[in-house]
Amino acid sequence: MEHYLGTIIAGTLAGTVARMVMLRLDYRQYPGYPHGYLSHLSLGFIASALGAVAIPAILKPDYTAVTFLALAASQFREIRGIERKTLEHLDENELVKRGSDYIEGIARTFEARNYLTMACALFTSIAYELGKTPAAVIMALLAILFVRTFMAGETIGDICEVVPARIWFKDSILMVENIGFINIGLTEMREKITAEGLAVLIKPKNADARATIHDLGQRQAMAHTVTVLLGTKKDVDLPEFTPLARIDPDSGAVGLYTVPVERDMDALILAVKRTPVLESARSRPLKTEAGRMAAR
């Protein structure tokens, strides 16, 4: 096995670096604390080591060692469940919740990142065996570039146009353009919302995008992202200030309303655009025969 020491080191190092790249912090990142980083980096190192050892085990040959890959896969599925439960508990105390769809998407992402880490280590090990250090370095760089691209995913800005919208009241009904939201009974609340509230209209670019933003989980994710980035004046006893997203049944657009701490329309538009498209909300009606006929 000493003959394969360089192979194992190269693969493990490449996989661990790839996991570090995938752990970068952004506005919706979880975990956000040092113990979370340590946990996921440790799991990334283990996944890297398993991926790196697979090739030497096959070449030796020692095929029983490959069974550890199956064991690792079962452990990574457990990670998905742990992340889901953790986020569900955290969500109970959020003023504007992520929602179950968003949580499930994050949990799936963390499971998938361990598989990507293992694959990066595996291919780097193969490259080291074929071309030693230069080949391993090139393969590692290509693999890290791939995982960065793969994990980026679509955002609302890719599938929709987001434009400012007007807030007004029809009697006591809060309106965003021609979309009715909620009944605001108190005059002082209506005045505060008119003065401090912001709203945008999210216009889908096609039928696929329309079906995606009509999903309740996707709309909840947009409201949560807006709250994280701009803050909210909502409190436990102020339901009128809850960020909401409602559908215009005539145009298929979605209106989003919020009373933010930072009253910045450009930031609100950017926050909505940067909301990730959830896997559970993805829909492709244009790929069906009925959808193609409706789009004509």
mmCIF file of C-alpha atoms in Angstrom, residues 161-168 175-177 193-202 226 229-230 255-274:
data_model
loop_
_atom_site.group_PDB
_atom_site.id
_atom_site.type_symbol
_atom_site.label_atom_id
_atom_site.label_comp_id
_atom_site.label_asym_id
_atom_site.label_seq_id
_atom_site.Cartn_x
_atom_site.Cartn_y
_atom_site.Cartn_z
ATOM 1 C CA GLU A 161 -38.062 39.570 -14.395
ATOM 2 C CA VAL A 162 -38.337 41.465 -11.098
ATOM 3 C CA VAL A 163 -39.665 45.052 -11.216
ATOM 4 C CA PRO A 164 -40.822 47.612 -8.607
ATOM 5 C CA ALA A 165 -44.528 47.589 -7.795
ATOM 6 C CA ARG A 166 -46.953 50.073 -6.236
ATOM 7 C CA ILE A 167 -48.477 49.562 -2.797
ATOM 8 C CA TRP A 168 -51.962 50.997 -2.281
ATOM 9 C CA MET A 175 -52.953 45.882 -2.851
ATOM 10 C CA VAL A 176 -49.739 45.405 -4.831
ATOM 11 C CA GLU A 177 -50.628 46.648 -8.301
ATOM 12 C CA ILE A 193 -47.291 50.350 5.354
ATOM 13 C CA THR A 194 -47.865 53.003 2.672
ATOM 14 C CA ALA A 195 -44.925 55.062 3.974
ATOM 15 C CA GLU A 196 -42.422 52.296 4.731
ATOM 16 C CA GLY A 197 -43.479 49.229 2.740
ATOM 17 C CA LEU A 198 -41.907 48.003 -0.475
ATOM 18 C CA ALA A 199 -43.213 45.657 -3.141
ATOM 19 C CA VAL A 200 -42.047 44.035 -6.355
ATOM 20 C CA LEU A 201 -43.718 42.207 -9.195
ATOM 21 C CA ILE A 202 -42.089 38.944 -10.270
ATOM 22 C CA VAL A 226 -35.916 39.082 1.518
ATOM 23 C CA LEU A 229 -31.151 40.443 3.577
ATOM 24 C CA LEU A 230 -33.303 43.493 4.288
ATOM 25 C CA GLY A 255 -46.417 40.177 -6.118
ATOM 26 C CA LEU A 256 -44.187 40.318 -3.039
ATOM 27 C CA TYR A 257 -44.725 42.782 -0.206
ATOM 28 C CA THR A 258 -42.569 43.543 2.833
ATOM 29 C CA VAL A 259 -41.931 46.234 5.429
ATOM 30 C CA PRO A 260 -38.122 46.051 5.642
ATOM 31 C CA VAL A 261 -35.683 47.568 8.100
ATOM 32 C CA GLU A 262 -33.531 48.695 5.154
ATOM 33 C CA ARG A 263 -35.889 50.455 2.750
ATOM 34 C CA ASP A 264 -33.919 49.962 -0.466
ATOM 35 C CA MET A 265 -35.780 48.984 -3.639
ATOM 36 C CA ASP A 266 -32.615 47.952 -5.511
ATOM 37 C CA ALA A 267 -31.623 45.656 -2.637
ATOM 38 C CA LEU A 268 -35.120 44.149 -2.560
ATOM 39 C CA ILE A 269 -35.020 43.385 -6.284
ATOM 40 C CA LEU A 270 -31.558 41.821 -5.925
ATOM 41 C CA ALA A 271 -32.672 39.751 -2.932
ATOM 42 C CA VAL A 272 -35.601 38.296 -4.878
ATOM 43 C CA LYS A 273 -33.406 37.611 -7.908
ATOM 44 C CA ARG A 274 -30.825 35.784 -5.784
#
